[in-house]
XYZ file of N, CA and C in Angstrom:
393
model
N 0.837 -1.192 -0.001
C -0.012 0.009 -0.019
C 0.897 1.270 -0.033
N 0.614 2.155 -0.887
C 1.427 3.407 -1.035
C 0.976 4.358 0.095
N 1.947 4.862 0.813
C 1.541 5.855 1.851
C 1.208 7.179 1.213
N 0.298 7.912 1.896
C -0.158 9.132 1.274
C 0.945 10.201 1.499
N 0.996 11.135 0.550
C 1.946 12.226 0.648
C 1.543 13.119 1.823
N 2.573 13.670 2.471
C 2.306 14.634 3.564
C 2.073 15.977 2.892
N 1.068 16.659 3.422
C 0.704 17.983 2.899
C 1.469 19.037 3.647
N 2.123 19.967 2.920
C 2.809 21.050 3.544
C 2.307 22.370 2.999
N 1.913 23.265 3.862
C 1.504 24.636 3.485
C 2.739 25.546 3.758
N 3.267 26.104 2.741
C 4.406 27.028 2.893
C 3.937 28.450 2.634
N 4.203 29.340 3.675
C 3.758 30.717 3.531
C 5.007 31.624 3.613
N 5.227 32.358 2.498
C 6.404 33.278 2.461
C 6.086 34.342 1.437
N 6.319 35.612 1.748
C 6.035 36.700 0.805
C 7.092 36.803 -0.317
N 8.209 36.065 -0.195
C 9.239 36.096 -1.220
C 8.970 34.958 -2.212
N 8.370 35.316 -3.316
C 7.901 34.314 -4.259
C 9.012 33.511 -4.909
N 10.267 34.043 -4.982
C 11.426 33.331 -5.511
C 11.735 32.202 -4.537
N 11.850 32.532 -3.234
C 12.172 31.516 -2.243
C 11.033 30.485 -2.146
N 9.799 30.967 -2.197
C 8.681 30.096 -2.131
C 8.718 29.050 -3.222
N 9.091 29.432 -4.483
C 9.214 28.516 -5.569
C 10.315 27.507 -5.343
N 11.428 27.981 -4.799
C 12.566 27.034 -4.481
C 12.147 25.988 -3.487
N 11.470 26.394 -2.364
C 11.015 25.484 -1.377
C 9.921 24.574 -1.868
N 9.037 25.107 -2.665
C 7.906 24.287 -3.233
C 8.541 23.189 -4.081
N 9.534 23.485 -4.907
C 10.195 22.525 -5.796
C 10.914 21.463 -4.905
N 11.631 21.959 -3.922
C 12.443 21.050 -3.040
C 11.510 20.079 -2.325
N 10.416 20.552 -1.762
C 9.497 19.650 -1.036
C 8.700 18.763 -1.952
N 8.340 19.247 -3.159
C 7.701 18.379 -4.122
C 8.572 17.209 -4.491
N 9.836 17.518 -4.770
C 10.810 16.500 -5.127
C 11.078 15.567 -3.948
N 10.847 16.070 -2.696
C 11.029 15.288 -1.503
C 9.820 14.442 -1.165
N 8.857 14.446 -2.068
C 7.671 13.582 -1.896
C 6.476 14.178 -1.198
N 6.468 15.503 -0.998
C 5.368 16.179 -0.301
C 4.367 16.694 -1.320
N 3.156 16.852 -0.828
C 2.164 17.567 -1.563
C 2.256 19.035 -1.071
N 2.552 19.953 -1.989
C 2.904 21.326 -1.584
C 1.778 22.304 -1.959
N 1.396 23.102 -0.978
C 0.456 24.211 -1.174
C 1.179 25.441 -0.728
N 1.099 26.501 -1.482
C 1.873 27.728 -1.101
C 0.906 28.923 -1.000
N 1.390 29.916 -0.232
C 0.639 31.226 -0.083
C 1.714 32.254 0.091
N 1.468 33.459 -0.506
C 2.445 34.502 -0.402
C 2.055 35.563 0.657
N 0.842 35.388 1.231
C 0.360 36.288 2.205
C -0.389 35.493 3.338
N -0.392 36.044 4.522
C -1.050 35.419 5.671
C -2.561 35.268 5.393
N -3.118 36.287 4.802
C -4.573 36.254 4.517
C -4.916 35.124 3.545
N -4.042 34.929 2.532
C -4.202 33.883 1.582
C -4.125 32.509 2.212
N -3.183 32.389 3.157
C -3.052 31.108 3.876
C -4.283 30.824 4.713
N -4.786 31.854 5.441
C -5.967 31.716 6.252
C -7.151 31.284 5.397
N -7.291 31.897 4.212
C -8.376 31.549 3.328
C -8.340 30.042 2.931
N -7.160 29.623 2.603
C -6.976 28.170 2.203
C -7.327 27.254 3.405
N -6.879 27.621 4.617
C -7.191 26.850 5.809
C -8.732 26.852 6.052
N -9.287 28.008 5.942
C -10.785 28.105 6.197
C -11.556 27.310 5.174
N -11.007 27.140 3.975
C -11.711 26.405 2.931
C -11.526 24.886 3.142
N -10.798 24.499 4.214
C -10.713 23.102 4.524
C -9.348 22.480 4.343
N -8.343 23.238 3.942
C -6.998 22.675 3.869
C -6.541 22.237 5.229
N -6.113 20.992 5.377
C -5.646 20.500 6.645
C -4.224 19.994 6.495
N -3.218 20.898 6.556
C -1.836 20.475 6.290
C -1.254 19.663 7.439
N -0.338 18.725 7.048
C 0.420 17.951 8.019
C 1.525 18.840 8.622
N 1.981 19.778 7.745
C 3.084 20.687 8.178
C 2.681 22.122 7.720
N 2.904 23.062 8.660
C 2.632 24.474 8.393
C 3.908 25.181 8.544
N 4.533 25.612 7.393
C 5.818 26.255 7.429
C 5.634 27.707 6.993
N 6.070 28.616 7.901
C 5.810 30.027 7.624
C 6.961 30.947 8.016
N 7.036 32.044 7.276
C 8.004 33.104 7.548
C 7.436 33.956 8.651
N 8.270 34.716 9.296
C 7.778 35.674 10.306
C 7.430 37.030 9.684
N 8.364 37.593 8.971
C 8.193 38.913 8.422
C 7.451 38.852 7.082
N 6.143 39.324 7.180
C 5.308 39.378 5.964
C 4.424 40.587 6.104
N 3.965 41.144 4.973
C 3.149 42.342 5.069
C 1.760 41.973 5.602
N 1.119 42.884 6.190
C -0.222 42.861 6.804
C -0.369 41.859 7.963
N -0.145 40.598 7.729
C -0.285 39.595 8.818
C 1.062 38.888 8.959
N 1.812 39.081 10.051
C 3.083 38.413 10.176
C 2.903 36.975 10.549
N 3.965 36.215 10.570
C 3.905 34.803 10.862
C 3.353 34.472 12.241
N 3.668 35.274 13.233
C 3.160 35.028 14.570
C 1.640 35.292 14.599
N 1.201 36.364 13.974
C -0.237 36.651 13.950
C -1.013 35.630 13.132
N -0.365 35.158 12.036
C -0.988 34.080 11.197
C -1.143 32.831 12.020
N -0.103 32.438 12.739
C -0.151 31.220 13.547
C -1.191 31.334 14.646
N -1.222 32.495 15.296
C -2.218 32.778 16.364
C -3.656 32.642 15.830
N -3.921 33.278 14.685
C -5.243 33.230 14.111
C -5.629 31.805 13.687
N -4.708 31.094 13.068
C -4.991 29.746 12.618
C -5.289 28.822 13.809
N -4.569 29.025 14.907
C -4.840 28.215 16.092
C -6.117 28.600 16.775
N -6.367 29.895 16.880
C -7.627 30.376 17.512
C -8.820 29.828 16.824
N -8.756 29.723 15.475
C -9.852 29.236 14.702
C -9.821 27.651 14.563
N -8.841 27.060 15.246
C -8.661 25.616 15.235
C -8.560 25.041 13.790
N -7.721 25.727 12.971
C -7.559 25.349 11.579
C -6.337 24.440 11.344
N -5.425 24.379 12.336
C -4.248 23.556 12.221
C -4.070 22.666 13.424
N -5.089 21.918 13.758
C -5.085 21.109 14.957
C -3.906 20.141 15.064
N -3.595 19.513 13.952
C -2.566 18.465 13.994
C -1.258 18.788 13.270
N -1.190 20.000 12.672
C -0.025 20.368 11.871
C 1.262 20.556 12.747
N 2.363 20.111 12.225
C 3.675 20.411 12.755
C 3.982 21.824 12.260
N 4.352 22.718 13.171
C 4.555 24.112 12.846
C 6.113 24.438 12.764
N 6.502 24.976 11.580
C 7.881 25.298 11.377
C 7.974 26.778 11.031
N 8.772 27.512 11.745
C 9.089 28.909 11.364
C 10.377 28.856 10.519
N 10.276 29.413 9.315
C 11.441 29.498 8.428
C 11.634 30.998 8.176
N 12.661 31.538 8.770
C 12.768 32.988 8.820
C 14.236 33.457 8.800
N 14.404 34.718 8.634
C 15.744 35.334 8.782
C 15.799 36.103 10.135
N 14.807 35.995 10.896
C 14.740 36.673 12.252
C 15.511 35.829 13.250
N 16.743 36.213 13.542
C 17.581 35.452 14.421
C 17.577 35.962 15.876
N 16.750 37.048 16.127
C 16.797 37.654 17.478
C 16.254 36.646 18.477
N 16.850 36.716 19.674
C 16.400 35.845 20.782
C 14.920 36.017 21.069
N 14.488 37.284 21.007
C 13.038 37.544 21.333
C 12.130 36.844 20.388
N 12.462 36.762 19.087
C 11.598 36.033 18.169
C 11.649 34.543 18.440
N 12.809 34.061 18.756
C 12.989 32.640 19.085
C 12.175 32.283 20.326
N 12.223 33.148 21.352
C 11.451 32.926 22.562
C 9.994 32.945 22.320
N 9.536 33.897 21.503
C 8.123 34.004 21.176
C 7.623 32.717 20.456
N 8.461 32.206 19.581
C 8.147 30.979 18.822
C 8.020 29.827 19.823
N 8.968 29.761 20.801
C 8.914 28.718 21.810
C 7.624 28.810 22.587
N 7.264 30.016 23.014
C 6.035 30.206 23.797
C 4.822 29.775 23.013
N 4.874 29.903 21.707
C 3.754 29.545 20.865
C 3.808 28.049 20.442
N 4.705 27.311 21.109
C 4.888 25.902 20.761
C 5.158 25.574 19.291
N 6.052 26.374 18.704
C 6.501 26.104 17.370
C 7.433 24.882 17.442
N 7.219 23.947 16.528
C 7.949 22.704 16.582
C 9.417 22.823 16.126
N 9.644 23.763 15.180
C 11.026 23.943 14.667
C 11.174 25.376 14.237
N 12.382 25.954 14.486
C 12.679 27.322 14.130
C 13.971 27.266 13.292
N 13.821 27.611 12.037
C 14.965 27.454 11.105
C 15.345 28.819 10.529
N 16.630 29.163 10.571
C 17.063 30.447 10.038
C 17.458 30.220 8.529
N 16.753 30.917 7.662
C 17.009 30.792 6.232
C 18.463 30.988 5.845
N 19.040 32.055 6.395
C 20.391 32.425 5.989
C 21.442 31.344 6.301
N 21.161 30.490 7.309
C 22.134 29.459 7.698
C 21.800 28.071 7.170
N 20.792 27.985 6.309
C 20.278 26.650 5.961
C 19.985 26.590 4.487
N 20.464 25.547 3.813
C 20.134 25.366 2.374
C 18.753 24.756 2.273
N 18.117 24.909 1.124
C 16.776 24.270 0.954
C 16.803 22.740 1.228
N 17.886 22.071 0.886
C 18.003 20.638 1.164
C 18.028 20.368 2.700
N 18.705 21.214 3.442
C 18.771 21.084 4.895
C 17.444 21.425 5.508
N 16.714 22.383 4.934
C 15.358 22.710 5.412
C 14.441 21.489 5.245
N 14.522 20.905 4.092
C 13.699 19.688 3.799
C 14.004 18.599 4.821
N 15.325 18.386 5.096
C 15.757 17.411 6.065
C 15.241 17.702 7.474
N 15.450 18.968 7.906
C 14.963 19.338 9.260
C 13.507 19.221 9.462
N 12.746 19.639 8.424
C 11.309 19.630 8.496
C 10.844 18.141 8.561
N 11.419 17.326 7.724
C 11.028 15.893 7.713
C 11.395 15.244 9.040
N 12.517 15.576 9.589
C 12.955 15.045 10.855
C 11.997 15.500 11.985
N 11.680 16.757 12.046
C 10.744 17.335 12.997
C 9.342 16.642 12.908
N 8.893 16.524 11.640
C 7.583 15.891 11.408
C 7.591 14.447 11.934
N 8.620 13.678 11.572
C 8.703 12.290 12.029
C 8.772 12.126 13.525
N 9.569 13.038 14.143
C 9.685 12.981 15.596
C 8.333 13.241 16.298
N 7.616 14.255 15.800
C 6.361 14.606 16.430
C 5.303 13.502 16.145
N 5.339 12.937 14.986
C 4.343 11.900 14.668
C 4.583 10.586 15.425
N 5.859 10.358 15.785
C 6.160 9.112 16.472
C 6.093 9.204 17.979
N 5.617 10.344 18.508
C 5.514 10.517 19.940
C 4.355 9.687 20.516
């Protein structure tokens, strides 16, 4: 029996990076859904998208990653999703805020290749699923 592909929702306002990560995760065997804005991601979630992994940037126009995560959780739209922050925000305060919000993984874009991001996300997902 073929196992079903894991669904990942990737939210980043940088469409170039979004395309790179979408390609990397597609090649990695994931079903990839993308959004360039928090509002677009919320719309997809409200329409019934139930991702296994929710990967988002912090700095985005109108709705930042923290606000997006808060809204999605408040509306119970990502009950089972593994949450990954993929960002260039390396400040301790952002890291602490992510910890307080129970983010499963915090990855700095500048220090990580797309292949390493795929590896870390897969590892985080498998760890959380096997608990």
